[in-house]
């Protein structure tokens, strides 16, 4: 092939709509964990024939990212076979699969095969000249939704655009419902919330999707619509009593109701049915953590001492198993470190926190979660307020508007106000309130607190830092 032909072929490949051209970064996800989840989905044959074909495409791309070109090729070819079995109306669905194969063959130096698939794509475009196709937008949406939560906003855009072309498609409606459920905080729900309305519509277009029913039930709890929520859960469990995803999210529903023991029983049952067990062990640990809190709040903890100790042991064991199964499960590592600290094993806690920080840096995710847990460890386990303050502030600055950022702001505010009650001239405490308000974007309140802090502080280094913070707001 001449240099001109190679350049032309590369230009055509770069214009494809496929996994390779959608800007997916392999560092945004633990690929081995994603592969395990995809294999689990394949074993359960979730999503019907279309869903299975899509899963093979996802697996092919992950295999490529892991360096296994031959396996990737096999998975992409299997996706094409399954898609073709849909009959004469399957060709729009083949756009992504043919694109993947063209791109992979180009990457492997198989230029004739690459050109063959590019020609097949040209034939599809001649037959169906209106682009973009809803099918391509939908496949792109599912890819973003499956690959990493960092791409959820793009998944939402894709599903929304696909539905403009085909408003009644059950798959795209389900995809949009899922991404809205995952991105919109439940505490912001109103009777007419976007997530609730979309979930209702998605269930209407696909009454057999029992996972969507559980999502809606969880949201209805926040609206105190217990009767409808309970009815949805009963229907889902009646239709899909063994479906691991239904059982997994029913556990979240029971937790919302406070039924911890029912959650533990369901999750234990789910463990027997899924290959991706790390997530379930983490959820079980959180259930036992909730049980410990409930027992301590009952006012009978002296009578429930053995049950509390048993629950603490179970919580730690499930977290250890989760981390063993997934060494990059940062949230589980942080929680395990915190549990070690609460049980008095400070050495193990520090060691696990360092592992969590390293893992978070490696996968470039969940660093804020580790900081929050470490700050709480310093405050409540080590009783070291300066270290707690340092890490709360660092955590807050990463994203003040996230749930973790708001938790940090609340904790910092409580510490500062307690100190001011004890000493109305505590300049550092006023400085903390200034930082909280600065990160929240409340400039005038921040300046007011910084001015108060400057009037009381006599430490020159701290005075200089506060002055710089104040100046940056003016």
Coordinates of C-alpha atoms in Angstrom, one line a residue:
X1 CA 0.0 0.0 0.0
X2 CA 1.3 3.4 -1.0
X3 CA 1.8 6.2 1.5
X4 CA -1.1 8.1 -0.1
X5 CA -3.4 5.1 0.2
X6 CA -2.4 4.5 3.8
X7 CA -3.1 8.2 4.7
X8 CA -6.5 8.0 3.0
X9 CA -7.4 4.8 4.8
X10 CA -6.4 6.3 8.2
X11 CA -8.5 9.4 7.5
X12 CA -11.5 7.1 6.8
X13 CA -10.9 5.1 9.9
X14 CA -10.7 8.2 12.2
X15 CA -14.2 9.2 11.0
X16 CA -15.8 6.0 12.1
X17 CA -18.5 5.7 14.8
X18 CA -17.1 3.0 17.1
X19 CA -15.6 2.3 20.5
X20 CA -12.1 3.3 19.2
X21 CA -13.2 6.8 18.2
X22 CA -15.4 7.8 21.2
X23 CA -12.6 9.1 23.4
X24 CA -12.6 6.3 26.0
X25 CA -9.6 6.4 28.3
X26 CA -8.4 3.1 29.7
X27 CA -7.2 4.8 32.8
X28 CA -10.7 5.8 33.7
X29 CA -11.7 2.3 34.7
X30 CA -10.3 -0.8 36.3
X31 CA -10.4 -2.9 33.0
X32 CA -10.2 -6.3 34.7
X33 CA -13.1 -5.5 36.9
X34 CA -15.1 -4.2 33.9
X35 CA -14.3 -7.4 32.0
X36 CA -15.5 -9.5 35.0
X37 CA -18.8 -7.6 35.1
X38 CA -19.2 -8.0 31.3
X39 CA -18.6 -11.7 31.6
X40 CA -21.2 -11.9 34.4
X41 CA -23.7 -10.0 32.2
X42 CA -23.0 -12.4 29.3
X43 CA -23.5 -15.5 31.5
X44 CA -26.9 -14.1 32.5
X45 CA -27.8 -13.2 28.9
X46 CA -29.0 -9.8 30.1
X47 CA -30.6 -7.5 27.5
X48 CA -31.8 -10.1 25.0
X49 CA -30.0 -10.8 21.7
X50 CA -29.2 -7.1 21.1
X51 CA -27.8 -6.8 24.7
X52 CA -25.6 -9.9 24.2
X53 CA -24.2 -8.6 20.9
X54 CA -23.5 -5.3 22.6
X55 CA -21.8 -7.0 25.5
X56 CA -19.5 -8.9 23.0
X57 CA -18.6 -5.5 21.4
X58 CA -17.7 -4.0 24.9
X59 CA -15.6 -7.1 25.7
X60 CA -13.8 -6.9 22.4
X61 CA -12.8 -3.3 23.1
X62 CA -11.7 -4.1 26.7
X63 CA -9.7 -7.0 25.4
X64 CA -8.0 -4.6 22.9
X65 CA -7.2 -2.2 25.8
X66 CA -5.7 -5.1 27.7
X67 CA -3.4 -5.9 24.7
X68 CA -5.3 -9.0 23.4
X69 CA -5.9 -8.2 19.7
X70 CA -6.8 -11.7 18.7
X71 CA -9.4 -12.1 21.4
X72 CA -10.8 -8.7 20.7
X73 CA -11.2 -9.6 17.0
X74 CA -13.0 -12.8 18.0
X75 CA -15.5 -10.9 20.2
X76 CA -16.2 -8.2 17.6
X77 CA -16.9 -10.9 15.0
X78 CA -19.2 -12.7 17.4
X79 CA -21.1 -9.4 17.9
X80 CA -21.6 -9.1 14.1
X81 CA -22.9 -12.7 13.9
X82 CA -25.5 -12.1 16.6
X83 CA -26.5 -8.8 15.2
X84 CA -27.0 -10.3 11.7
X85 CA -29.4 -12.9 13.2
X86 CA -31.9 -10.0 13.7
X87 CA -32.8 -10.2 10.0
X88 CA -32.9 -7.6 7.3
X89 CA -33.5 -4.6 9.6
X90 CA -30.1 -5.2 11.5
X91 CA -27.9 -3.0 9.3
X92 CA -28.0 0.2 11.3
X93 CA -26.9 -1.9 14.3
X94 CA -23.9 -3.1 12.4
X95 CA -22.5 0.4 11.9
X96 CA -20.6 0.2 15.3
X97 CA -19.6 -3.4 15.0
X98 CA -18.2 -2.9 11.4
X99 CA -16.5 0.2 12.6
X100 CA -14.8 -1.7 15.4
X101 CA -13.6 -4.3 13.0
X102 CA -12.3 -1.8 10.5
X103 CA -10.4 0.1 13.1
X104 CA -8.9 -3.1 14.7
X105 CA -7.8 -4.5 11.3
X106 CA -6.2 -1.1 10.5
X107 CA -4.4 -1.2 13.9
X108 CA -3.2 -4.8 13.2
X109 CA -1.9 -3.8 9.7
X110 CA -4.6 -5.9 7.9
X111 CA -5.4 -3.1 5.4
X112 CA -7.4 -5.2 2.9
X113 CA -9.7 -6.4 5.7
X114 CA -10.0 -2.9 7.0
X115 CA -11.0 -1.6 3.5
X116 CA -13.5 -4.4 3.2
X117 CA -15.4 -3.3 6.3
X118 CA -15.2 0.4 5.3
X119 CA -16.9 -0.6 2.0
X120 CA -19.6 -2.4 3.9
X121 CA -20.2 0.7 5.9
X122 CA -20.4 2.8 2.7
X123 CA -23.1 0.4 1.4
X124 CA -25.1 0.8 4.7
X125 CA -24.9 4.6 4.4
X126 CA -26.1 4.4 0.8
X127 CA -29.1 2.3 1.9
X128 CA -29.8 4.4 5.0
X129 CA -28.5 7.9 4.1
X130 CA -30.0 9.7 7.2
X131 CA -27.2 10.1 9.8
X132 CA -26.9 9.9 12.8
X133 CA -28.9 6.8 13.4
X134 CA -30.7 6.3 16.7
X135 CA -29.1 2.9 16.9
X136 CA -25.6 4.4 16.8
X137 CA -26.4 7.0 19.4
X138 CA -27.9 4.4 21.6
X139 CA -24.9 2.1 21.3
X140 CA -22.7 5.0 22.2
X141 CA -24.9 5.8 25.2
X142 CA -24.7 2.2 26.5
X143 CA -20.9 2.3 26.0
X144 CA -20.5 5.5 28.0
X145 CA -22.8 4.2 30.7
X146 CA -21.0 0.9 31.0
X147 CA -17.4 2.1 30.8
X148 CA -17.1 4.6 33.6
X149 CA -19.2 7.0 35.7
X150 CA -17.0 9.8 34.3
X151 CA -18.9 9.4 31.0
X152 CA -22.4 9.5 32.4
X153 CA -23.1 13.0 31.2
X154 CA -22.2 11.9 27.6
X155 CA -24.4 8.9 28.0
X156 CA -27.3 11.1 28.9
X157 CA -26.7 13.3 25.8
X158 CA -26.6 10.2 23.5
X159 CA -29.8 8.6 24.9
X160 CA -31.6 11.9 24.7
X161 CA -30.6 12.4 21.1
X162 CA -31.5 8.9 20.2
X163 CA -35.0 9.3 21.7
X164 CA -35.5 12.5 19.6
X165 CA -35.2 10.1 16.6
X166 CA -37.2 7.3 18.1
X167 CA -39.1 8.4 21.2
X168 CA -40.8 5.1 22.0
X169 CA -37.7 2.8 21.9
X170 CA -37.6 0.8 25.1
X171 CA -33.8 0.4 25.2
X172 CA -33.0 4.0 24.8
X173 CA -35.7 5.0 27.3
X174 CA -34.2 2.5 29.8
X175 CA -30.7 3.8 29.2
X176 CA -31.8 7.4 29.9
X177 CA -33.7 6.3 33.0
X178 CA -30.7 4.5 34.4
X179 CA -28.3 7.4 33.8
X180 CA -30.7 9.9 35.4
X181 CA -31.2 7.5 38.4
X182 CA -27.4 7.3 38.8
X183 CA -26.7 11.0 38.4
X184 CA -29.6 12.8 40.1
X185 CA -29.4 12.8 43.9
X186 CA -32.5 11.2 45.5
X187 CA -32.8 14.0 48.0
X188 CA -33.6 16.4 45.1
X189 CA -36.6 14.3 44.0
X190 CA -40.0 16.0 43.8
X191 CA -43.2 14.2 42.6
X192 CA -42.3 15.5 39.1
X193 CA -38.6 14.9 39.2
X194 CA -36.9 14.1 35.8
X195 CA -35.6 10.7 37.1
X196 CA -38.9 9.5 38.5
X197 CA -40.8 10.6 35.3
X198 CA -38.3 8.9 33.1
X199 CA -38.3 5.7 35.1
X200 CA -42.1 5.6 34.9
X201 CA -42.0 6.1 31.1
X202 CA -39.2 3.5 30.7
X203 CA -41.2 0.9 32.6
X204 CA -44.3 1.7 30.5
X205 CA -42.2 1.0 27.3
X206 CA -40.7 -2.2 28.8
X207 CA -42.9 -3.7 31.6
X208 CA -40.6 -6.7 31.9
X209 CA -37.6 -4.7 33.2
X210 CA -37.7 -5.5 36.9
X211 CA -34.5 -3.6 37.7
X212 CA -36.1 -0.4 36.6
X213 CA -39.0 -1.1 39.0
X214 CA -36.6 -1.4 41.9
X215 CA -34.9 1.9 40.9
X216 CA -38.3 3.6 40.9
X217 CA -39.2 2.1 44.3
X218 CA -36.0 3.4 45.8
X219 CA -36.8 6.9 44.6
X220 CA -40.4 6.7 45.7
X221 CA -39.2 6.0 49.3
X222 CA -37.9 9.6 49.3
X223 CA -41.4 10.8 48.4
X224 CA -42.9 8.7 51.2
X225 CA -44.9 6.8 48.6
X226 CA -44.4 3.6 50.5
X227 CA -47.5 1.7 49.1
X228 CA -46.5 2.1 45.5
X229 CA -42.8 1.4 46.3
X230 CA -43.6 -1.8 48.1
X231 CA -45.9 -2.9 45.3
X232 CA -43.1 -2.4 42.7
X233 CA -40.6 -4.4 44.8
X234 CA -43.1 -7.3 45.3
X235 CA -43.8 -7.4 41.5
X236 CA -40.1 -7.4 40.7
X237 CA -39.3 -10.2 43.2
X238 CA -42.3 -12.2 42.1
X239 CA -41.2 -12.0 38.4
X240 CA -37.4 -12.2 38.9
X241 CA -36.7 -13.9 42.3
X242 CA -33.3 -15.1 41.3
X243 CA -32.1 -12.2 39.2
X244 CA -28.8 -11.0 40.9
X245 CA -29.3 -7.4 39.8
X246 CA -32.8 -7.3 41.1
X247 CA -31.6 -8.8 44.4
X248 CA -28.7 -6.3 44.5
X249 CA -30.9 -3.2 44.2
X250 CA -33.7 -4.6 46.4
X251 CA -31.0 -4.6 49.1
X252 CA -30.6 -0.8 48.6
X253 CA -34.4 -0.5 48.9
X254 CA -34.5 -2.4 52.2
X255 CA -31.6 -0.3 53.5
X256 CA -33.6 2.8 52.7
X257 CA -36.4 1.3 54.7
X258 CA -34.0 0.4 57.5
X259 CA -34.5 -3.4 57.0
X260 CA -30.8 -4.3 57.5
X261 CA -31.3 -8.0 58.3
X262 CA -33.5 -8.5 55.1
X263 CA -30.7 -6.8 53.1
X264 CA -28.0 -9.1 54.6
X265 CA -30.1 -12.2 53.7
X266 CA -30.7 -11.0 50.2
X267 CA -27.1 -10.1 49.5
X268 CA -25.8 -13.4 51.0
X269 CA -28.1 -15.1 48.5
X270 CA -26.8 -12.9 45.7
X271 CA -23.2 -13.9 46.4
X272 CA -24.1 -17.4 45.2
X273 CA -25.2 -16.2 41.8
X274 CA -22.7 -13.6 40.6
X275 CA -19.1 -13.8 39.5
X276 CA -18.3 -10.2 40.4
X277 CA -18.5 -10.7 44.1
X278 CA -16.4 -7.8 45.4
X279 CA -19.3 -5.3 45.1
X280 CA -21.6 -7.6 47.0
X281 CA -19.1 -8.1 49.8
X282 CA -18.7 -4.3 50.1
X283 CA -22.5 -3.9 50.3
X284 CA -22.7 -6.6 53.0
X285 CA -20.0 -4.8 54.9
X286 CA -22.0 -1.6 54.8
X287 CA -25.1 -3.5 56.0
X288 CA -23.2 -4.7 59.1
X289 CA -21.9 -1.2 59.6
X290 CA -25.5 0.1 59.6
X291 CA -26.4 -2.7 62.0
X292 CA -23.7 -1.6 64.4
X293 CA -24.9 2.0 64.3
X294 CA -28.5 0.8 64.9
X295 CA -27.5 -1.4 67.8
X296 CA -25.6 1.5 69.5
X297 CA -28.4 3.9 69.0
X298 CA -30.9 1.4 70.6
X299 CA -29.8 2.4 74.1
X300 CA -29.3 -1.3 74.8
X301 CA -25.7 -1.7 73.6
X302 CA -24.5 -3.2 76.9
X303 CA -27.0 -6.0 76.3
X304 CA -26.1 -6.3 72.6
X305 CA -22.3 -6.3 73.1
X306 CA -21.8 -9.8 71.5
X307 CA -24.0 -8.9 68.5
X308 CA -22.1 -5.6 68.0
X309 CA -18.7 -7.5 68.1
X310 CA -20.0 -10.1 65.7
X311 CA -21.2 -7.4 63.3
X312 CA -17.9 -5.6 63.5
X313 CA -16.1 -8.8 62.7
X314 CA -18.4 -9.5 59.8
X315 CA -18.0 -5.9 58.5
X316 CA -14.2 -6.2 58.5
X317 CA -14.2 -9.7 56.9
X318 CA -16.4 -8.7 54.0
X319 CA -14.3 -5.6 53.4
X320 CA -11.1 -7.7 53.4
X321 CA -12.6 -10.1 50.9
X322 CA -13.8 -7.2 48.7
X323 CA -10.3 -5.8 48.6
X324 CA -8.7 -9.2 48.0
X325 CA -11.0 -9.8 45.0
X326 CA -10.4 -6.3 43.6
X327 CA -7.1 -4.7 44.7
X328 CA -8.2 -1.3 43.2
X329 CA -11.5 -1.2 45.1
X330 CA -10.6 2.2 46.6
X331 CA -13.9 2.8 48.5
X332 CA -13.8 -0.6 50.1
X333 CA -10.1 -0.1 51.1
X334 CA -10.9 3.3 52.7
X335 CA -13.8 1.8 54.6
X336 CA -11.7 -1.1 55.8
X337 CA -9.0 1.3 57.0
X338 CA -11.6 3.2 58.9
X339 CA -13.0 0.0 60.5
X340 CA -9.5 -1.0 61.5
X341 CA -9.1 2.4 63.2
X342 CA -12.4 2.1 65.0
X343 CA -11.5 -1.4 66.2
X344 CA -8.2 0.0 67.6
X345 CA -5.7 -1.4 65.1
X346 CA -4.1 1.9 64.1
X347 CA -1.1 0.3 62.4
X348 CA -3.3 -1.7 60.0
X349 CA -5.5 1.4 59.4
X350 CA -2.6 3.6 58.4
X351 CA -1.2 0.8 56.2
X352 CA -4.6 0.3 54.4
X353 CA -5.1 4.1 54.0
X354 CA -1.7 4.3 52.2
X355 CA -2.7 1.5 49.9
X356 CA -6.0 3.3 49.2
X357 CA -4.2 6.5 48.4
X358 CA -1.8 4.7 46.0
X359 CA -4.7 2.8 44.3
X360 CA -6.7 6.0 43.9
X361 CA -3.7 7.7 42.2
X362 CA -3.2 4.6 39.9
X363 CA -6.8 4.5 38.7
X364 CA -7.2 8.3 38.9
X365 CA -10.5 8.0 40.8
X366 CA -12.0 8.2 44.3
X367 CA -9.1 10.2 45.8
X368 CA -11.7 12.5 47.4
X369 CA -13.3 9.4 49.1
X370 CA -10.0 8.4 50.6
X371 CA -9.3 11.9 51.9
X372 CA -12.7 12.1 53.6
X373 CA -12.3 8.7 55.3
X374 CA -8.7 9.6 56.4
X375 CA -9.9 12.9 57.8
X376 CA -12.6 11.1 59.8
X377 CA -10.0 8.6 61.0
X378 CA -7.7 11.4 62.2
X379 CA -10.6 13.2 63.9
X380 CA -12.4 10.3 65.6
X381 CA -9.8 7.5 65.9
X382 CA -6.5 9.3 66.4
X383 CA -8.1 12.4 68.0
X384 CA -5.7 14.5 66.0
X385 CA -7.7 17.6 65.0
X386 CA -4.9 19.4 63.0
X387 CA -4.4 16.4 60.7
X388 CA -8.2 16.1 60.4
X389 CA -8.5 19.7 59.4
X390 CA -5.8 19.5 56.9
X391 CA -7.4 16.5 55.1
X392 CA -10.9 17.9 55.3
X393 CA -9.8 21.1 53.6
X394 CA -7.9 19.2 50.9
X395 CA -10.9 17.0 50.3
X396 CA -13.2 20.0 50.2
X397 CA -11.1 21.8 47.6
X398 CA -11.3 18.9 45.1
X399 CA -15.1 19.3 44.6
X400 CA -17.0 21.4 47.2
X401 CA -20.4 20.5 45.5
X402 CA -20.1 16.8 45.7
X403 CA -21.6 14.7 48.5
X404 CA -18.1 14.2 50.0
X405 CA -17.3 17.9 49.6
X406 CA -20.4 18.9 51.4
X407 CA -19.6 16.4 54.2
X408 CA -16.2 18.0 54.6
X409 CA -17.8 21.5 54.8
X410 CA -20.2 20.3 57.5
X411 CA -17.5 18.7 59.6
X412 CA -15.2 21.8 59.2
X413 CA -18.1 24.1 60.2
X414 CA -18.9 22.0 63.3
X415 CA -15.3 22.0 64.4
X416 CA -14.9 25.8 63.8
X417 CA -18.1 26.7 65.6
X418 CA -17.3 24.5 68.6
X419 CA -13.9 26.2 68.9
X420 CA -15.4 29.7 68.7
X421 CA -17.9 28.8 71.4
X422 CA -15.0 27.8 73.6
X423 CA -12.8 30.8 72.5
X424 CA -14.6 33.7 70.7
X425 CA -11.1 35.0 69.6
X426 CA -10.0 31.7 67.9
X427 CA -8.6 33.2 64.8
X428 CA -7.8 29.8 63.2
X429 CA -11.5 28.8 63.6
X430 CA -12.7 31.9 61.8
X431 CA -10.1 31.1 59.1
X432 CA -11.6 27.7 58.7
X433 CA -15.1 29.2 58.2
X434 CA -13.5 31.6 55.7
X435 CA -12.1 28.7 53.7
X436 CA -15.4 26.8 53.7
X437 CA -17.3 29.9 52.4
X438 CA -14.6 30.6 49.8
X439 CA -14.8 27.1 48.4
X440 CA -18.6 27.4 48.3
X441 CA -18.3 30.5 46.2
X442 CA -19.7 32.8 48.9
X443 CA -17.0 35.6 48.6
X444 CA -18.4 38.2 50.9
X445 CA -19.0 35.9 53.8
X446 CA -15.5 34.4 53.2
X447 CA -13.9 37.9 53.3
X448 CA -15.8 38.7 56.5
X449 CA -14.5 35.6 58.3
X450 CA -10.9 36.1 57.0
X451 CA -11.0 39.7 58.4
X452 CA -12.0 38.4 61.8
X453 CA -9.4 35.7 61.6
X454 CA -6.7 38.3 60.8
X455 CA -7.7 40.4 63.8
X456 CA -7.0 37.5 66.2
X457 CA -4.2 35.4 64.7
X458 CA -0.6 36.2 65.7
X459 CA 1.2 33.4 63.8
X460 CA 3.0 35.2 61.0
X461 CA 2.9 32.3 58.6
X462 CA -0.8 31.8 59.1
X463 CA -1.4 35.5 58.8
X464 CA 0.4 35.5 55.4
X465 CA -1.7 32.6 54.2
X466 CA -5.0 34.3 55.3
X467 CA -4.0 37.6 53.7
X468 CA -3.3 35.8 50.4
X469 CA -6.7 34.0 50.6
X470 CA -8.5 37.3 51.3
X471 CA -6.7 39.2 48.5
X472 CA -7.6 36.4 46.0
X473 CA -11.3 37.1 46.7
X474 CA -11.1 40.9 46.1

